[in-house]
DNA sequence: TTTAGGG
DNA sequence: CCCTAAA
């Protein structure tokens, strides 16, 4: 079945010949058949538990971010949080505010799909594990957050983090590490247990996990921020890969929800089962979450109360706190958004899109801003509407990269917890750097000013996120590309395709195949794919228009695939309507290319497959979108070039569109006979 | 849930 | 892109 096909991806790219597929129903049944009941049960169980937790958290506390400000050049982030057990309104608001991140918390089906794919690449099949009655568990992010929370919200303090902290974090100072270590040691077992019990202490969206580092550090500065915490968005336990021969081991991975995982689990042959179950749970959890998220209407006054007695004393005067509060107040109303059921990323996108930040450096700058470092960007002198050139922003949370640990099944729960602690320490110990995510896009250019990056006061600062990443994370530009197993479908695909794909697609992405760490980079490879696949957005503030740069830069978040597509929207883009039309995301030439190719190979009428094939990681594209796009492509190709509008599609592609369009229907007719073949050029090499 | 088409 | 009838 598909396993064979997938296998091919690894070695020969995506050029798998067009193999007549059995009806979807059949295929699907087949794949599901491999799922171990136990796994499902396990998950069901966990899901149930998680559900309960979530329910309890309904009345949970809320942490939120406020903003601080500095008259000087320093950018300060004031964060605060407080437990508001009964302030649902606040909670909802928090959820709302954090939703951009929150949406990312939730594991992507697509990502899991990848897991599956890769797991299939391995010689060992999941079945090997299945018969070992292992338990695979997928925990929703929120659930995991509770589970792995090292701190309680009751301890949340209002804090101010000034530029120094920011700097410090970025450098992954020893302080951080020490702090974390300490925290970890002190806040383990019991707290974990407590946290599970006292779920009401946690907020669904913004609860924090490993806030140790920040907190500790902040202590030095008399600033605490429960939100500036590392979050383990979700964790899961999968069985150790069978190639390890240690079937009694459990591999537990904690990964970052934003797809920025730095660990490896892909090569686990267990992934598949895991993925299957997780996907189920994923949806379930998501539903649970979403249903809860939006039922409460924000009431800001409650929020005010949340800005209580901590933190700021040392660094900020009430004045500032008030300022922060005001900001909160102002921001909240605009945060409602329609939930995108399709995918977390889509939801994320939605938010991003509706924000006012323009990606265009020229157009987007509405306020003068100053860099966090206080480098005093000259822009401060400009005479825009805003006198205050400072940017007030809040750090909602930090996301921690994936952790990957293994423990034997015979280990005790306690030891597992300790192991996790160790893993955490390891990660933190390896040095951290701070990543910045703006509207789902990783801001990689350190030289940009905030202004240039589109981080301005009236922008969606709430869309600004920070992540903690291993500073030592290998980007390995030196690695030779395409070691078969490491090949990602897309890269491979285009590599093996004679027809040169769009420029973007030709970008050689670091596959890091030879590196031992490669194992841990599969995911990123795919992230890269996404990046590659995504249209180069000239106005993408993070890309600088120089794609190749991305190679040497930070690992690309999958969200980046989306980000470039983010269309600048007016600040007041009405987004409050629940049924808002999705933001328009014109297909780029690269996407069209991918689409055409997919259709050439798969034929028309199989939009779901085409979608998966060409836009597997572009979760904002649905098969309906794909289908529609094809429709328009066909139309475009049919009309005179002068009548065409929008981004010009290369005639070559249009020709192929027509060819495929004419070809496949015929194939469908004589469908019964031999396997259909693509037009001509499509099957190359 | 997917397809197929009209809006 | 949306909406939906059908499958």
XYZ file of C-alpha atoms (C1' of nucleotides) in Angstrom:
699
model
C 0.000 0.000 0.000
C 1.146 3.385 0.712
C 4.057 2.170 2.647
C 5.755 1.123 -0.449
C 5.114 4.350 -2.008
C 6.382 6.218 0.907
C 9.424 4.179 0.858
C 10.017 5.328 -2.577
C 9.917 8.859 -1.537
C 12.924 8.352 0.471
C 15.031 7.030 -2.263
C 13.752 8.267 -5.440
C 11.982 11.296 -4.410
C 8.414 11.872 -5.032
C 8.428 10.455 -8.417
C 6.536 7.475 -7.522
C 4.743 6.365 -10.576
C 1.129 6.804 -10.784
C -0.174 3.785 -9.183
C -3.820 3.215 -9.386
C -5.081 3.450 -5.975
C -7.698 1.455 -4.402
C -10.707 3.386 -3.371
C -9.975 5.657 -0.567
C -12.150 3.741 1.700
C -10.126 0.684 1.094
C -6.875 2.395 1.531
C -7.931 3.984 4.658
C -9.244 0.874 6.120
C -6.029 -0.736 5.451
C -3.986 1.783 7.213
C -6.164 1.878 10.185
C -5.983 -1.761 10.481
C -2.523 -1.420 11.761
C -3.403 0.484 14.740
C -3.235 -1.358 17.827
C -6.322 -1.289 19.849
C -4.362 -0.892 22.935
C -2.950 2.240 21.674
C -6.229 3.661 20.955
C -7.498 2.665 24.257
C -4.582 4.215 25.869
C -5.205 7.351 24.165
C -8.836 7.321 24.819
C -8.008 7.057 28.381
C -5.651 9.887 28.278
C -7.943 11.932 26.263
C -10.593 11.383 28.794
C -8.339 12.446 31.540
C -7.252 15.397 29.610
C -10.792 16.247 29.003
C -11.482 16.288 32.627
C -8.551 18.397 33.264
C -9.691 20.770 30.723
C -13.035 20.914 32.208
C -11.655 21.728 35.492
C -9.509 24.289 33.968
C -12.612 25.895 32.780
C -12.557 27.770 35.951
C -8.924 27.993 35.997
C -6.649 30.810 36.358
C -5.371 32.858 33.705
C -2.131 34.243 32.899
C -1.723 36.936 30.577
C 0.609 39.351 29.269
C 0.669 42.917 29.894
C 3.038 45.319 28.538
C 5.645 47.346 29.990
C 7.388 50.181 28.551
C 10.483 52.031 28.926
C 11.150 55.589 28.315
C 14.582 54.678 27.337
C 15.500 52.633 24.486
C 15.002 49.403 26.178
C 12.085 47.420 25.339
C 10.509 45.957 28.298
C 8.130 43.262 28.481
C 5.858 43.242 31.351
C 4.107 40.150 31.893
C 1.727 39.256 34.432
C -0.447 36.513 35.348
C -2.699 35.642 38.047
C -4.954 33.020 39.045
C -8.488 33.884 38.548
C -10.383 30.876 39.313
C -13.687 32.371 38.657
C -12.970 34.810 36.038
C -13.948 32.965 33.061
C -14.071 36.077 31.179
C -10.533 36.703 31.890
C -9.712 33.279 31.015
C -11.309 33.486 27.729
C -9.485 36.559 27.108
C -6.310 34.932 27.951
C -7.064 32.189 25.665
C -7.792 34.615 23.105
C -4.701 36.484 23.552
C -2.652 33.486 23.508
C -4.482 31.918 20.778
C -2.000 32.678 18.199
C 0.395 30.690 20.096
C -2.131 28.436 21.384
C -3.140 27.306 18.043
C 0.356 26.308 17.520
C 0.367 24.282 20.608
C -1.797 21.766 19.116
C -0.026 19.175 17.176
C -0.455 19.309 13.546
C -2.010 16.415 11.853
C 0.212 17.071 8.985
C 3.191 16.811 11.139
C 2.050 13.555 12.381
C 1.459 12.514 8.943
C 5.051 13.104 8.398
C 5.834 10.934 11.249
C 3.953 8.234 9.683
C 5.678 8.668 6.488
C 9.022 8.481 7.975
C 8.218 5.675 10.149
C 7.309 3.794 7.105
C 10.606 4.477 5.684
C 12.101 2.399 8.316
C 12.504 -1.236 7.851
C 10.600 -2.004 10.913
C 6.980 -1.570 10.918
C 4.855 -0.551 13.627
C 3.437 -3.909 13.871
C 6.575 -4.945 15.515
C 5.753 -2.820 18.342
C 2.157 -3.293 18.346
C 2.469 -6.807 19.341
C 4.391 -5.779 22.312
C 1.394 -4.267 23.787
C 3.038 -1.008 24.224
C 1.216 1.978 25.118
C 1.337 4.994 23.020
C 0.095 8.058 24.470
C -0.491 11.381 23.105
C -1.187 14.117 25.381
C -2.667 17.227 24.305
C -0.670 20.248 24.864
C -2.827 21.572 27.518
C -2.856 18.398 29.242
C 0.794 18.118 29.045
C 1.177 21.553 30.235
C -0.477 20.623 33.351
C 1.492 17.589 33.602
C 4.736 19.186 33.101
C 4.176 22.371 34.729
C 6.777 23.216 37.157
C 5.081 26.096 38.579
C 1.684 26.990 39.527
C -0.184 29.928 38.559
C -0.862 30.712 42.068
C 2.674 31.722 42.101
C 2.263 33.848 39.161
C 3.552 37.216 39.572
C 3.308 40.260 37.703
C 6.604 40.962 36.311
C 8.630 43.246 34.340
C 11.258 42.008 32.166
C 13.462 44.531 30.796
C 15.721 44.458 27.922
C 18.382 42.874 29.917
C 16.497 39.839 30.585
C 15.735 39.600 27.030
C 19.316 39.794 26.225
C 20.229 37.361 28.802
C 17.850 34.795 27.682
C 19.036 35.134 24.262
C 22.484 34.339 25.249
C 21.415 31.282 27.076
C 23.308 32.450 30.035
C 24.267 30.179 32.750
C 21.850 31.948 34.879
C 19.166 30.499 32.909
C 20.465 27.128 33.179
C 21.147 27.299 36.794
C 17.867 28.753 37.422
C 16.199 26.091 35.544
C 18.129 23.397 37.141
C 17.207 24.656 40.432
C 13.698 25.005 39.523
C 13.571 21.631 38.177
C 14.914 20.164 41.252
C 12.586 21.917 43.455
C 9.526 21.714 41.485
C 9.261 18.214 40.399
C 7.334 15.347 41.675
C 5.088 16.925 44.051
C 4.377 19.801 41.926
C 3.692 17.700 39.023
C 1.230 15.814 41.012
C -0.270 18.858 42.407
C -0.576 20.379 39.096
C -2.451 17.515 37.815
C -4.817 17.739 40.650
C -5.128 21.387 40.830
C -5.801 21.941 37.297
C -7.825 24.881 38.155
C -4.627 26.568 38.816
C -3.724 26.397 35.315
C -4.943 28.196 32.429
C -5.692 26.384 29.347
C -3.857 28.480 27.006
C -1.257 30.213 28.908
C -0.285 27.987 31.647
C 3.321 27.750 32.016
C 5.645 24.972 32.395
C 9.260 25.358 32.803
C 9.213 28.812 33.892
C 12.077 28.162 36.042
C 14.639 29.907 34.016
C 12.843 33.032 33.591
C 11.493 33.099 36.978
C 14.739 32.547 38.537
C 16.418 35.049 36.564
C 13.704 37.399 37.034
C 14.050 37.007 40.667
C 17.295 38.676 40.366
C 15.535 41.520 38.901
C 12.579 41.269 41.066
C 10.542 40.339 38.206
C 8.555 37.275 37.725
C 6.629 36.148 34.889
C 4.647 33.099 34.845
C 4.088 33.489 31.252
C 7.570 33.837 30.231
C 7.860 30.267 30.694
C 8.850 27.399 28.723
C 5.989 25.409 27.641
C 5.751 21.862 26.905
C 2.871 22.010 24.728
C 2.266 18.451 24.503
C 4.034 15.389 25.186
C 3.715 11.935 24.155
C 5.111 8.655 24.839
C 5.964 6.325 22.143
C 7.639 3.119 22.173
C 11.221 2.869 21.501
C 12.030 2.146 17.953
C 12.338 -1.445 17.304
C 15.649 -0.996 15.677
C 16.807 -0.356 19.116
C 15.871 -3.858 20.000
C 14.849 -2.649 23.322
C 11.267 -3.173 23.058
C 10.620 -2.572 26.587
C 11.685 0.894 26.427
C 9.504 3.769 26.055
C 10.493 6.716 24.162
C 8.991 9.780 25.342
C 9.132 12.844 23.362
C 8.100 16.202 24.310
C 7.923 18.350 21.460
C 7.172 21.795 20.665
C 3.861 22.324 19.204
C 4.847 24.906 16.838
C 6.516 22.235 14.883
C 9.783 23.494 15.940
C 10.807 20.255 17.260
C 14.356 19.555 17.757
C 14.196 16.083 18.797
C 13.810 13.013 16.847
C 11.073 10.618 16.875
C 10.622 10.272 13.293
C 12.773 7.346 12.987
C 10.929 5.513 15.505
C 9.057 2.770 13.980
C 6.500 3.316 16.545
C 5.635 6.594 15.253
C 3.084 5.310 13.022
C 0.920 3.855 15.627
C 1.533 6.815 17.648
C 0.544 9.049 14.972
C -2.568 7.245 14.287
C -3.766 7.461 17.740
C -2.525 10.862 18.263
C -4.359 12.107 15.363
C -7.539 10.865 16.703
C -6.838 12.348 19.988
C -5.651 15.419 18.423
C -8.884 16.160 16.886
C -10.743 15.248 19.874
C -8.689 17.426 22.037
C -8.843 20.186 19.685
C -12.499 20.123 19.686
C -12.621 20.115 23.359
C -10.335 23.004 23.481
C -11.983 25.048 20.922
C -15.349 24.543 22.304
C -14.151 25.869 25.537
C -12.189 28.650 24.227
C -14.863 30.664 22.794
C -17.729 30.262 25.026
C -16.785 32.935 27.411
C -16.935 36.528 26.660
C -14.039 38.631 27.712
C -14.527 41.012 30.472
C -11.681 43.152 30.958
C -12.295 44.537 34.259
C -11.586 41.215 35.658
C -8.360 41.396 34.070
C -7.420 44.360 35.971
C -7.714 42.480 39.080
C -5.283 40.059 37.767
C -2.625 42.592 37.757
C -2.029 42.270 41.357
C 0.788 42.553 43.651
C 3.781 41.065 42.183
C 6.691 41.945 40.213
C 6.555 45.382 39.090
C 7.392 46.892 42.341
C 10.993 46.737 41.629
C 11.135 47.913 38.178
C 8.066 49.616 37.261
C 5.858 52.096 38.732
C 2.190 51.787 38.856
C 2.035 54.020 36.006
C 3.439 51.421 33.830
C 1.350 48.735 35.114
C -1.624 50.731 34.375
C -0.319 51.200 30.997
C -0.059 47.559 30.613
C -3.522 47.079 31.796
C -4.821 49.550 29.421
C -3.193 47.796 26.690
C -4.677 44.573 27.681
C -7.964 46.123 27.715
C -7.535 47.466 24.330
C -6.253 44.408 22.816
C -8.647 41.925 24.049
C -11.661 42.937 22.090
C -9.900 42.481 18.889
C -8.770 39.065 19.609
C -11.790 37.150 18.912
C -11.488 35.091 15.946
C -13.118 32.385 14.253
C -11.614 29.142 14.994
C -10.254 27.393 12.142
C -11.256 23.896 12.508
C -9.131 22.737 9.772
C -5.883 23.099 11.449
C -4.143 24.891 14.106
C -2.019 26.576 11.639
C -4.941 27.787 9.810
C -6.219 29.281 12.944
C -2.943 30.793 13.534
C -2.928 32.183 10.139
C -6.214 33.637 10.532
C -5.099 35.585 13.376
C -1.959 36.609 11.791
C -3.734 37.727 8.776
C -6.124 39.810 10.532
C -3.515 41.670 12.292
C -2.434 44.923 11.122
C 1.158 44.419 10.624
C 2.177 44.888 7.157
C 4.916 42.819 5.891
C 6.129 45.516 3.763
C 8.816 47.465 5.388
C 7.774 50.470 3.514
C 4.145 50.224 4.026
C 3.980 48.516 7.284
C 5.718 50.881 9.487
C 3.311 52.946 11.267
C 5.172 53.630 14.359
C 8.650 54.253 15.190
C 10.160 51.679 17.275
C 13.298 50.942 18.970
C 15.085 47.761 19.135
C 15.010 45.756 22.287
C 18.622 46.239 22.690
C 18.108 49.855 22.883
C 20.361 50.427 20.031
C 18.393 53.451 19.467
C 17.295 52.858 16.027
C 17.390 56.090 14.329
C 13.882 55.595 13.307
C 12.978 56.954 16.638
C 13.416 60.321 15.278
C 10.844 60.033 12.640
C 7.845 62.076 12.818
C 5.103 59.660 12.565
C 1.908 59.853 14.379
C 3.311 58.228 17.411
C 5.516 60.153 19.668
C 6.405 57.197 21.655
C 8.876 55.312 19.596
C 8.989 52.479 22.007
C 7.345 49.262 21.509
C 5.551 47.741 24.314
C 5.317 44.105 24.087
C 4.746 41.181 26.215
C 6.266 37.837 26.354
C 3.538 35.412 26.604
C 5.508 32.340 26.748
C 8.509 30.563 25.675
C 8.386 27.436 23.817
C 10.883 24.830 24.373
C 12.225 22.593 21.745
C 11.476 19.013 21.694
C 12.798 16.725 24.257
C 13.466 13.195 23.530
C 14.122 10.751 26.209
C 13.879 7.099 26.674
C 13.045 5.114 29.648
C 12.278 1.558 30.217
C 8.768 0.483 30.731
C 9.783 -0.858 34.008
C 10.741 2.489 35.201
C 8.563 4.036 37.740
C 6.543 7.015 37.108
C 8.773 8.860 39.398
C 11.836 7.924 37.552
C 10.227 8.895 34.346
C 9.533 12.244 35.739
C 13.049 12.557 36.817
C 14.194 11.542 33.460
C 12.142 14.211 31.947
C 13.686 16.626 34.290
C 17.029 15.518 33.176
C 16.073 15.963 29.641
C 14.916 19.397 30.350
C 18.097 20.201 32.046
C 20.004 18.828 29.187
C 18.253 20.959 26.757
C 18.593 23.982 28.802
C 22.111 23.121 29.537
C 23.026 22.924 25.965
C 22.477 26.556 25.759
C 19.510 28.374 24.623
C 18.859 31.095 22.315
C 15.781 33.040 21.870
C 13.787 32.828 18.801
C 11.277 35.322 17.797
C 8.099 34.618 16.086
C 5.990 37.278 14.652
C 2.680 36.316 13.303
C 3.807 32.855 13.008
C 6.872 33.805 11.169
C 10.195 33.363 12.641
C 12.014 36.562 12.672
C 15.467 35.569 11.802
C 17.158 38.665 10.776
C 18.832 39.921 13.852
C 19.917 43.029 12.180
C 16.565 44.251 11.417
C 15.102 46.834 13.556
C 11.853 46.108 15.131
C 10.440 48.616 12.890
C 11.712 46.897 9.879
C 10.533 43.661 11.175
C 7.112 45.064 11.448
C 7.058 45.061 15.167
C 5.405 48.236 15.957
C 3.280 49.543 18.641
C 0.069 49.399 16.857
C 0.904 46.122 15.410
C -0.111 42.852 16.740
C 2.360 42.628 19.452
C 0.363 39.881 20.859
C 1.433 38.005 17.856
C 4.938 38.369 18.865
C 6.279 35.316 20.464
C 9.525 34.109 21.738
C 10.853 30.679 21.790
C 13.710 29.026 23.446
C 15.838 27.021 21.205
C 18.980 25.110 21.682
C 21.593 27.530 20.689
C 23.669 24.665 19.560
C 21.083 23.477 17.252
C 22.833 22.367 14.149
C 21.860 23.942 10.988
C 24.575 22.068 9.256
C 24.778 23.831 6.004
C 27.726 21.695 5.242
C 25.896 18.499 5.259
C 25.580 16.949 1.975
C 22.175 16.937 0.645
C 19.925 14.147 -0.054
C 20.963 11.161 1.673
C 18.106 9.069 0.529
C 16.490 8.277 3.795
C 16.773 11.819 4.817
C 15.202 13.101 1.763
C 12.031 14.762 2.263
C 9.442 14.073 -0.293
C 9.425 17.492 -1.554
C 13.021 18.099 -1.859
C 13.469 14.792 -3.420
C 10.659 15.397 -5.661
C 12.082 18.402 -7.128
C 15.475 17.125 -7.237
C 14.568 14.295 -9.368
C 12.386 16.239 -11.554
C 13.974 17.296 -14.685
C 11.809 20.195 -15.113
C 13.264 22.836 -12.970
C 10.798 23.854 -10.429
C 10.332 27.370 -9.496
C 13.420 29.049 -8.254
C 12.340 28.686 -4.751
C 11.943 25.051 -5.034
C 15.337 24.644 -6.321
C 16.724 25.994 -3.247
C 18.994 23.510 -1.755
C 17.908 22.933 1.662
C 20.205 21.575 4.232
C 19.228 18.071 4.691
C 21.800 17.367 7.256
C 21.644 13.829 6.260
C 25.057 12.766 7.248
C 25.045 14.365 10.521
C 24.173 12.210 13.425
C 21.879 14.858 14.475
C 20.198 14.349 11.259
C 17.904 12.047 12.917
C 16.604 14.908 14.743
C 16.258 17.065 11.817
C 13.847 15.276 9.698
C 11.145 17.364 10.869
C 13.000 20.411 10.089
C 13.765 19.229 6.733
C 10.184 19.231 6.146
C 9.904 22.558 7.616
C 12.330 23.605 5.094
C 10.298 22.063 2.481
C 7.488 24.091 3.556
C 9.562 27.086 3.364
C 10.755 26.129 0.028
C 7.366 25.388 -1.126
C 5.902 28.500 0.102
C 6.037 31.313 -2.279
C 8.726 33.741 -1.798
C 7.031 36.588 -0.400
C 8.828 39.684 -1.332
C 7.240 41.496 1.452
C 7.975 38.973 3.989
C 9.851 40.868 6.602
C 11.672 37.852 7.698
C 12.843 36.583 4.447
C 14.500 39.633 3.216
C 13.713 38.316 -0.100
C 16.792 36.262 0.043
C 15.692 32.747 0.388
C 19.093 31.260 0.509
C 19.594 33.058 3.696
C 17.216 30.782 5.314
C 19.693 28.069 5.025
C 22.041 29.599 7.397
C 19.428 30.774 9.660
C 17.321 29.335 12.271
C 15.277 26.360 11.683
C 12.188 27.331 10.025
C 9.028 26.913 11.789
C 6.374 25.211 9.813
C 4.423 28.246 10.315
C 6.754 29.891 8.019
C 5.160 28.064 5.289
C 2.157 30.007 6.060
C 3.684 33.197 6.979
C 4.808 34.293 3.611
C 1.304 33.927 2.541
C 0.102 36.178 5.154
C -1.419 39.082 3.529
C -1.195 42.350 5.243
C -4.527 43.354 6.403
C -5.881 46.543 7.608
C -5.571 47.037 11.305
C -9.229 47.014 11.779
C -9.927 44.138 9.633
C -13.167 43.014 11.019
C -12.443 39.700 12.404
C -14.967 39.471 15.028
C -17.449 37.754 12.871
C -17.468 34.162 13.487
C -17.972 33.329 9.911
C -15.475 35.439 8.295
C -14.340 34.660 4.912
C -10.982 33.118 4.909
C -8.206 35.380 4.031
C -7.284 35.139 0.487
C -4.092 33.379 -0.207
C -3.252 33.515 -3.814
C -1.389 30.578 -5.066
C 2.138 31.351 -5.795
C 3.921 30.213 -8.861
C 5.616 27.603 -6.794
C 2.357 26.343 -5.528
C 0.877 26.279 -8.932
C 3.828 24.350 -10.040
C 3.330 21.874 -7.319
C -0.308 21.647 -8.052
C 0.168 21.086 -11.697
C 2.672 18.472 -11.069
C 0.514 16.694 -8.628
C -2.402 16.723 -10.946
C -0.308 15.510 -13.764
C 0.629 12.571 -11.745
C -2.493 11.904 -9.868
C -5.008 13.146 -12.237
C -8.009 15.290 -11.720
C -10.704 14.202 -9.463
C -8.451 13.170 -6.726
C -8.163 16.417 -5.003
C -7.579 15.037 -1.674
C -4.579 13.192 -2.898
C -3.439 16.105 -4.891
C -3.744 18.266 -1.917
C -1.721 15.965 0.190
C 0.790 15.601 -2.471
C 1.300 19.170 -3.316
C 0.280 20.897 -0.148
C 0.651 18.396 2.510
C 2.135 20.871 4.832
C 0.223 23.828 3.725
C -2.635 23.388 6.022
C -4.368 26.421 4.880
C -4.974 24.764 1.616
C -7.780 22.374 1.504
C -8.550 19.993 -1.218
C -11.400 22.179 -2.103
C -9.009 25.029 -2.452
C -6.812 22.935 -4.581
C -9.644 21.863 -6.676
C -10.822 25.388 -7.083
C -7.415 26.499 -7.983
C -7.207 23.929 -10.650
C -10.494 25.076 -11.905
C -9.290 28.577 -12.187
C -6.085 27.441 -13.694
C -7.899 25.645 -16.373
C -9.945 28.669 -16.966
C -6.954 30.902 -16.992
C -5.251 28.687 -19.437
C -8.248 28.801 -21.644
C -8.494 32.471 -21.970
C -6.338 34.909 -23.730
C -3.294 36.025 -21.863
C -4.550 39.548 -21.919
C -7.585 38.612 -20.019
C -5.730 36.989 -17.287
C -5.410 38.701 -14.028
C -3.424 38.361 -10.949
C -0.050 36.925 -10.714
C 0.908 35.725 -14.082
C 1.175 32.041 -14.350
C 3.917 30.840 -16.582
C 2.566 29.785 -19.866
C 4.431 26.613 -19.552
C 2.440 25.732 -16.536
C -0.755 26.677 -18.173
C 0.072 24.448 -21.027
C 0.593 21.640 -18.692
C -2.636 22.463 -17.036
C -4.460 22.153 -20.266
C -2.642 19.029 -21.120
C -3.478 17.406 -17.879
C -6.947 18.710 -18.022
C -7.449 17.115 -21.365
C -5.612 14.009 -20.560
C -7.122 12.809 -17.377
C -10.736 12.776 -18.267
C -9.866 10.361 -20.997
C -8.002 8.238 -18.642
C -10.953 8.148 -16.436
C -12.997 6.880 -19.255
C -10.903 3.948 -20.084
C -10.344 3.797 -16.457
C -10.772 0.091 -16.134
C -7.970 -0.958 -18.377
C -4.378 -0.125 -17.771
C -3.036 2.174 -15.189
C -3.419 5.746 -16.149
C -0.416 7.657 -17.181
C 0.329 11.268 -16.887
C 0.429 13.409 -19.968
C 3.990 13.136 -20.959
C 6.650 15.081 -19.326
C 5.244 14.657 -15.918
C 6.796 11.349 -15.342
C 10.344 12.142 -15.749
C 13.588 10.637 -14.861
C -15.387 13.152 4.287
C -14.668 13.915 -0.627
C -16.151 15.283 -5.090
C -18.022 18.197 -8.258
C -19.998 22.397 -9.477
C -22.444 26.511 -9.094
C -22.244 31.023 -6.728
C -13.366 31.304 -1.586
C -17.933 29.704 -0.155
C -21.736 26.561 -0.106
C -23.693 22.138 -0.913
C -25.751 18.321 -3.088
C -24.189 13.716 -3.752
C -21.650 10.034 -3.287
